[in-house]
Amino acid sequence: MKIRRIIEIIPTFVLIAIYFYSLSLRMSGGAWNTAFVISITGLSFYIPVISFIEAMVNSSRNLKYKKQNKLFYGYMITVWIISLIAAMFSM
């Protein structure tokens, strides 16, 4: 279960890194639009989809919400909300 969670979380770190890279390109005057769009779109669509898939897997196992599940969903929802707010204010 831990390996699956790590595989699910790694793309969020990659997309956040792309977002910060696009911000550094924006500050230096480079072409930042493509990296920005990829990162924000990826975060906006990846997180709800992977959270839905994870919830479906957990519901089929009939597991109660453990601390790990609460941390995972809390992390995903927090990153999703922050990415949506960053998208609104960065435009």
mmCIF file of N, CA and C in Angstrom:
data_model
loop_
_atom_site.group_PDB
_atom_site.id
_atom_site.type_symbol
_atom_site.label_atom_id
_atom_site.label_comp_id
_atom_site.label_asym_id
_atom_site.label_seq_id
_atom_site.Cartn_x
_atom_site.Cartn_y
_atom_site.Cartn_z
ATOM 1 N N MET A 1 0.811 -1.190 0.000
ATOM 2 C CA MET A 1 0.000 0.000 0.000
ATOM 3 C C MET A 1 0.858 1.259 0.000
ATOM 4 N N LYS A 2 1.990 1.226 0.675
ATOM 5 C CA LYS A 2 2.845 2.399 0.720
ATOM 6 C C LYS A 2 3.446 2.704 -0.646
ATOM 7 N N ILE A 3 3.809 1.673 -1.398
ATOM 8 C CA ILE A 3 4.399 1.887 -2.716
ATOM 9 C C ILE A 3 3.379 2.523 -3.647
ATOM 10 N N ARG A 4 2.117 2.069 -3.571
ATOM 11 C CA ARG A 4 1.074 2.640 -4.412
ATOM 12 C C ARG A 4 0.865 4.115 -4.079
ATOM 13 N N ARG A 5 0.880 4.444 -2.809
ATOM 14 C CA ARG A 5 0.708 5.848 -2.407
ATOM 15 C C ARG A 5 1.877 6.703 -2.890
ATOM 16 N N ILE A 6 3.078 6.173 -2.809
ATOM 17 C CA ILE A 6 4.246 6.919 -3.287
ATOM 18 C C ILE A 6 4.128 7.169 -4.778
ATOM 19 N N ILE A 7 3.687 6.160 -5.516
ATOM 20 C CA ILE A 7 3.516 6.313 -6.963
ATOM 21 C C ILE A 7 2.414 7.334 -7.263
ATOM 22 N N GLU A 8 1.411 7.416 -6.428
ATOM 23 C CA GLU A 8 0.331 8.380 -6.633
ATOM 24 C C GLU A 8 0.749 9.804 -6.280
ATOM 25 N N ILE A 9 1.657 9.962 -5.339
ATOM 26 C CA ILE A 9 2.039 11.293 -4.876
ATOM 27 C C ILE A 9 3.174 11.898 -5.708
ATOM 28 N N ILE A 10 4.035 11.090 -6.276
ATOM 29 C CA ILE A 10 5.184 11.593 -7.039
ATOM 30 C C ILE A 10 4.767 12.556 -8.156
ATOM 31 N N PRO A 11 3.720 12.255 -8.951
ATOM 32 C CA PRO A 11 3.347 13.232 -9.996
ATOM 33 C C PRO A 11 2.952 14.595 -9.460
ATOM 34 N N THR A 12 2.408 14.673 -8.255
ATOM 35 C CA THR A 12 2.078 15.989 -7.709
ATOM 36 C C THR A 12 3.343 16.789 -7.434
ATOM 37 N N PHE A 13 4.380 16.129 -6.925
ATOM 38 C CA PHE A 13 5.649 16.829 -6.708
ATOM 39 C C PHE A 13 6.260 17.285 -8.029
ATOM 40 N N VAL A 14 6.161 16.465 -9.059
ATOM 41 C CA VAL A 14 6.685 16.831 -10.376
ATOM 42 C C VAL A 14 5.918 18.028 -10.935
ATOM 43 N N LEU A 15 4.603 18.004 -10.825
ATOM 44 C CA LEU A 15 3.800 19.121 -11.333
ATOM 45 C C LEU A 15 4.027 20.396 -10.532
ATOM 46 N N ILE A 16 4.244 20.280 -9.236
ATOM 47 C CA ILE A 16 4.565 21.459 -8.421
ATOM 48 C C ILE A 16 5.934 22.013 -8.820
ATOM 49 N N ALA A 17 6.892 21.138 -9.096
ATOM 50 C CA ALA A 17 8.212 21.587 -9.552
ATOM 51 C C ALA A 17 8.110 22.299 -10.898
ATOM 52 N N ILE A 18 7.277 21.795 -11.794
ATOM 53 C CA ILE A 18 7.065 22.463 -13.089
ATOM 54 C C ILE A 18 6.428 23.830 -12.879
ATOM 55 N N TYR A 19 5.515 23.920 -11.919
ATOM 56 C CA TYR A 19 4.884 25.207 -11.619
ATOM 57 C C TYR A 19 5.917 26.223 -11.138
ATOM 58 N N PHE A 20 6.771 25.819 -10.206
ATOM 59 C CA PHE A 20 7.800 26.745 -9.721
ATOM 60 C C PHE A 20 8.804 27.091 -10.820
ATOM 61 N N TYR A 21 9.079 26.150 -11.711
ATOM 62 C CA TYR A 21 9.946 26.422 -12.853
ATOM 63 C C TYR A 21 9.311 27.466 -13.767
ATOM 64 N N SER A 22 7.997 27.362 -13.979
ATOM 65 C CA SER A 22 7.320 28.350 -14.827
ATOM 66 C C SER A 22 7.333 29.725 -14.167
ATOM 67 N N LEU A 23 7.231 29.764 -12.835
ATOM 68 C CA LEU A 23 7.307 31.053 -12.151
ATOM 69 C C LEU A 23 8.695 31.679 -12.270
ATOM 70 N N SER A 24 9.730 30.828 -12.209
ATOM 71 C CA SER A 24 11.086 31.362 -12.376
ATOM 72 C C SER A 24 11.300 31.847 -13.807
ATOM 73 N N LEU A 25 10.715 31.153 -14.775
ATOM 74 C CA LEU A 25 10.798 31.639 -16.157
ATOM 75 C C LEU A 25 10.055 32.956 -16.330
ATOM 76 N N ARG A 26 8.930 33.102 -15.650
ATOM 77 C CA ARG A 26 8.151 34.335 -15.736
ATOM 78 C C ARG A 26 8.933 35.511 -15.174
ATOM 79 N N MET A 27 9.628 35.287 -14.063
ATOM 80 C CA MET A 27 10.403 36.365 -13.451
ATOM 81 C C MET A 27 11.626 36.750 -14.283
ATOM 82 N N SER A 28 12.185 35.778 -14.999
ATOM 83 C CA SER A 28 13.365 36.071 -15.814
ATOM 84 C C SER A 28 13.009 36.557 -17.211
ATOM 85 N N GLY A 29 11.720 36.560 -17.528
ATOM 86 C CA GLY A 29 11.297 37.081 -18.821
ATOM 87 C C GLY A 29 11.261 36.038 -19.915
ATOM 88 N N GLY A 30 11.320 34.782 -19.564
ATOM 89 C CA GLY A 30 11.290 33.708 -20.552
ATOM 90 C C GLY A 30 9.872 33.311 -20.922
ATOM 91 N N ALA A 31 9.781 32.310 -21.789
ATOM 92 C CA ALA A 31 8.476 31.795 -22.218
ATOM 93 C C ALA A 31 7.963 30.846 -21.143
ATOM 94 N N TRP A 32 7.064 31.329 -20.323
ATOM 95 C CA TRP A 32 6.604 30.574 -19.157
ATOM 96 C C TRP A 32 5.229 29.976 -19.336
ATOM 97 N N ASN A 33 4.496 30.357 -20.379
ATOM 98 C CA ASN A 33 3.095 29.963 -20.525
ATOM 99 C C ASN A 33 2.901 28.457 -20.622
ATOM 100 N N THR A 34 3.717 27.775 -21.404
ATOM 101 C CA THR A 34 3.529 26.343 -21.616
ATOM 102 C C THR A 34 3.729 25.553 -20.324
ATOM 103 N N ALA A 35 4.802 25.825 -19.614
ATOM 104 C CA ALA A 35 5.056 25.105 -18.364
ATOM 105 C C ALA A 35 3.979 25.415 -17.322
ATOM 106 N N PHE A 36 3.516 26.645 -17.293
ATOM 107 C CA PHE A 36 2.463 27.031 -16.355
ATOM 108 C C PHE A 36 1.169 26.290 -16.647
ATOM 109 N N VAL A 37 0.785 26.254 -17.902
ATOM 110 C CA VAL A 37 -0.463 25.583 -18.282
ATOM 111 C C VAL A 37 -0.380 24.087 -18.007
ATOM 112 N N ILE A 38 0.748 23.476 -18.311
ATOM 113 C CA ILE A 38 0.919 22.046 -18.047
ATOM 114 C C ILE A 38 0.804 21.759 -16.562
ATOM 115 N N SER A 39 1.446 22.565 -15.733
ATOM 116 C CA SER A 39 1.433 22.296 -14.293
ATOM 117 C C SER A 39 0.059 22.524 -13.675
ATOM 118 N N ILE A 40 -0.583 23.622 -13.990
ATOM 119 C CA ILE A 40 -1.886 23.916 -13.399
ATOM 120 C C ILE A 40 -2.951 22.955 -13.922
ATOM 121 N N THR A 41 -2.935 22.671 -15.203
ATOM 122 C CA THR A 41 -3.909 21.725 -15.752
ATOM 123 C C THR A 41 -3.684 20.337 -15.192
ATOM 124 N N GLY A 42 -2.437 19.941 -15.089
ATOM 125 C CA GLY A 42 -2.125 18.627 -14.523
ATOM 126 C C GLY A 42 -2.581 18.501 -13.086
ATOM 127 N N LEU A 43 -2.303 19.511 -12.282
ATOM 128 C CA LEU A 43 -2.741 19.474 -10.880
ATOM 129 C C LEU A 43 -4.262 19.529 -10.763
ATOM 130 N N SER A 44 -4.906 20.276 -11.641
ATOM 131 C CA SER A 44 -6.356 20.411 -11.561
ATOM 132 C C SER A 44 -7.093 19.140 -11.956
ATOM 133 N N PHE A 45 -6.507 18.354 -12.846
ATOM 134 C CA PHE A 45 -7.179 17.134 -13.288
ATOM 135 C C PHE A 45 -6.645 15.868 -12.641
ATOM 136 N N TYR A 46 -5.356 15.826 -12.341
ATOM 137 C CA TYR A 46 -4.763 14.604 -11.791
ATOM 138 C C TYR A 46 -5.281 14.308 -10.391
ATOM 139 N N ILE A 47 -5.347 15.315 -9.553
ATOM 140 C CA ILE A 47 -5.702 15.098 -8.146
ATOM 141 C C ILE A 47 -7.127 14.559 -7.970
ATOM 142 N N PRO A 48 -8.149 15.135 -8.617
ATOM 143 C CA PRO A 48 -9.491 14.541 -8.433
ATOM 144 C C PRO A 48 -9.591 13.128 -9.006
ATOM 145 N N VAL A 49 -8.930 12.890 -10.134
ATOM 146 C CA VAL A 49 -9.001 11.561 -10.751
ATOM 147 C C VAL A 49 -8.323 10.519 -9.873
ATOM 148 N N ILE A 50 -7.130 10.805 -9.384
ATOM 149 C CA ILE A 50 -6.405 9.819 -8.574
ATOM 150 C C ILE A 50 -7.085 9.657 -7.210
ATOM 151 N N SER A 51 -7.686 10.710 -6.685
ATOM 152 C CA SER A 51 -8.419 10.576 -5.422
ATOM 153 C C SER A 51 -9.659 9.707 -5.600
ATOM 154 N N PHE A 52 -10.334 9.857 -6.732
ATOM 155 C CA PHE A 52 -11.497 9.028 -7.017
ATOM 156 C C PHE A 52 -11.107 7.562 -7.161
ATOM 157 N N ILE A 53 -10.029 7.308 -7.886
ATOM 158 C CA ILE A 53 -9.563 5.928 -8.067
ATOM 159 C C ILE A 53 -9.154 5.318 -6.732
ATOM 160 N N GLU A 54 -8.446 6.074 -5.919
ATOM 161 C CA GLU A 54 -8.027 5.584 -4.603
ATOM 162 C C GLU A 54 -9.237 5.305 -3.713
ATOM 163 N N ALA A 55 -10.246 6.158 -3.778
ATOM 164 C CA ALA A 55 -11.455 5.932 -2.979
ATOM 165 C C ALA A 55 -12.186 4.680 -3.449
ATOM 166 N N MET A 56 -12.195 4.443 -4.744
ATOM 167 C CA MET A 56 -12.838 3.236 -5.262
ATOM 168 C C MET A 56 -12.095 1.985 -4.799
ATOM 169 N N VAL A 57 -10.784 2.017 -4.816
ATOM 170 C CA VAL A 57 -9.991 0.871 -4.355
ATOM 171 C C VAL A 57 -10.228 0.629 -2.876
ATOM 172 N N ASN A 58 -10.234 1.686 -2.081
ATOM 173 C CA ASN A 58 -10.448 1.545 -0.634
ATOM 174 C C ASN A 58 -11.862 1.105 -0.294
ATOM 175 N N SER A 59 -12.837 1.534 -1.086
ATOM 176 C CA SER A 59 -14.213 1.138 -0.784
ATOM 177 C C SER A 59 -14.451 -0.335 -1.099
ATOM 178 N N SER A 60 -13.748 -0.858 -2.089
ATOM 179 C CA SER A 60 -13.931 -2.272 -2.415
ATOM 180 C C SER A 60 -13.309 -3.175 -1.348
ATOM 181 N N ARG A 61 -12.344 -2.644 -0.616
ATOM 182 C CA ARG A 61 -11.716 -3.402 0.466
ATOM 183 C C ARG A 61 -12.471 -3.268 1.781
ATOM 184 N N ASN A 62 -13.424 -2.357 1.821
ATOM 185 C CA ASN A 62 -14.222 -2.112 3.015
ATOM 186 C C ASN A 62 -13.340 -1.762 4.224
ATOM 187 N N LEU A 63 -12.361 -0.900 3.991
ATOM 188 C CA LEU A 63 -11.480 -0.455 5.068
ATOM 189 C C LEU A 63 -12.062 0.772 5.749
ATOM 190 N N LYS A 64 -11.819 0.882 7.017
ATOM 191 C CA LYS A 64 -12.195 2.103 7.713
ATOM 192 C C LYS A 64 -11.125 3.142 7.420
ATOM 193 N N TYR A 65 -11.480 4.390 7.621
ATOM 194 C CA TYR A 65 -10.513 5.452 7.357
ATOM 195 C C TYR A 65 -9.423 5.427 8.412
ATOM 196 N N LYS A 66 -8.263 5.064 7.981
ATOM 197 C CA LYS A 66 -7.108 5.066 8.868
ATOM 198 C C LYS A 66 -6.440 6.428 8.794
ATOM 199 N N LYS A 67 -5.453 6.608 9.625
ATOM 200 C CA LYS A 67 -4.723 7.867 9.644
ATOM 201 C C LYS A 67 -4.016 8.094 8.310
ATOM 202 N N GLN A 68 -3.515 7.024 7.692
ATOM 203 C CA GLN A 68 -2.842 7.142 6.399
ATOM 204 C C GLN A 68 -3.799 7.660 5.331
ATOM 205 N N ASN A 69 -5.027 7.142 5.327
ATOM 206 C CA ASN A 69 -6.007 7.599 4.349
ATOM 207 C C ASN A 69 -6.358 9.065 4.572
ATOM 208 N N LYS A 70 -6.516 9.470 5.820
ATOM 209 C CA LYS A 70 -6.839 10.855 6.125
ATOM 210 C C LYS A 70 -5.704 11.779 5.693
ATOM 211 N N LEU A 71 -4.463 11.381 5.943
ATOM 212 C CA LEU A 71 -3.320 12.186 5.521
ATOM 213 C C LEU A 71 -3.242 12.287 3.999
ATOM 214 N N PHE A 72 -3.469 11.175 3.318
ATOM 215 C CA PHE A 72 -3.407 11.168 1.854
ATOM 216 C C PHE A 72 -4.464 12.081 1.254
ATOM 217 N N TYR A 73 -5.716 11.913 1.685
ATOM 218 C CA TYR A 73 -6.786 12.743 1.137
ATOM 219 C C TYR A 73 -6.631 14.196 1.561
ATOM 220 N N GLY A 74 -6.157 14.442 2.758
ATOM 221 C CA GLY A 74 -5.901 15.811 3.191
ATOM 222 C C GLY A 74 -4.830 16.478 2.358
ATOM 223 N N TYR A 75 -3.755 15.741 2.070
ATOM 224 C CA TYR A 75 -2.678 16.273 1.223
ATOM 225 C C TYR A 75 -3.203 16.576 -0.173
ATOM 226 N N MET A 76 -3.927 15.629 -0.751
ATOM 227 C CA MET A 76 -4.412 15.804 -2.114
ATOM 228 C C MET A 76 -5.395 16.971 -2.214
ATOM 229 N N ILE A 77 -6.307 17.079 -1.270
ATOM 230 C CA ILE A 77 -7.281 18.162 -1.311
ATOM 231 C C ILE A 77 -6.604 19.509 -1.086
ATOM 232 N N THR A 78 -5.643 19.559 -0.184
ATOM 233 C CA THR A 78 -4.916 20.804 0.075
ATOM 234 C C THR A 78 -4.150 21.260 -1.156
ATOM 235 N N VAL A 79 -3.438 20.343 -1.797
ATOM 236 C CA VAL A 79 -2.685 20.701 -3.007
ATOM 237 C C VAL A 79 -3.635 21.124 -4.117
ATOM 238 N N TRP A 80 -4.784 20.453 -4.217
ATOM 239 C CA TRP A 80 -5.745 20.797 -5.258
ATOM 240 C C TRP A 80 -6.298 22.200 -5.051
ATOM 241 N N ILE A 81 -6.669 22.539 -3.827
ATOM 242 C CA ILE A 81 -7.213 23.866 -3.541
ATOM 243 C C ILE A 81 -6.151 24.946 -3.761
ATOM 244 N N ILE A 82 -4.927 24.686 -3.330
ATOM 245 C CA ILE A 82 -3.852 25.663 -3.527
ATOM 246 C C ILE A 82 -3.568 25.863 -5.011
ATOM 247 N N SER A 83 -3.596 24.777 -5.794
ATOM 248 C CA SER A 83 -3.341 24.919 -7.226
ATOM 249 C C SER A 83 -4.453 25.690 -7.931
ATOM 250 N N LEU A 84 -5.690 25.488 -7.499
ATOM 251 C CA LEU A 84 -6.797 26.247 -8.092
ATOM 252 C C LEU A 84 -6.718 27.723 -7.729
ATOM 253 N N ILE A 85 -6.351 28.019 -6.492
ATOM 254 C CA ILE A 85 -6.183 29.423 -6.090
ATOM 255 C C ILE A 85 -5.011 30.053 -6.826
ATOM 256 N N ALA A 86 -3.922 29.315 -6.963
ATOM 257 C CA ALA A 86 -2.758 29.842 -7.706
ATOM 258 C C ALA A 86 -3.118 30.082 -9.164
ATOM 259 N N ALA A 87 -3.944 29.225 -9.740
ATOM 260 C CA ALA A 87 -4.361 29.417 -11.128
ATOM 261 C C ALA A 87 -5.185 30.691 -11.285
ATOM 262 N N MET A 88 -6.066 30.930 -10.316
ATOM 263 C CA MET A 88 -6.894 32.134 -10.412
ATOM 264 C C MET A 88 -6.073 33.407 -10.263
ATOM 265 N N PHE A 89 -5.124 33.409 -9.345
ATOM 266 C CA PHE A 89 -4.355 34.627 -9.104
ATOM 267 C C PHE A 89 -3.176 34.813 -10.062
ATOM 268 N N SER A 90 -2.780 33.766 -10.769
ATOM 269 C CA SER A 90 -1.649 33.894 -11.688
ATOM 270 C C SER A 90 -2.054 34.324 -13.086
ATOM 271 N N MET A 91 -3.324 34.351 -13.352
ATOM 272 C CA MET A 91 -3.772 34.733 -14.694
ATOM 273 C C MET A 91 -3.799 36.219 -14.867
#
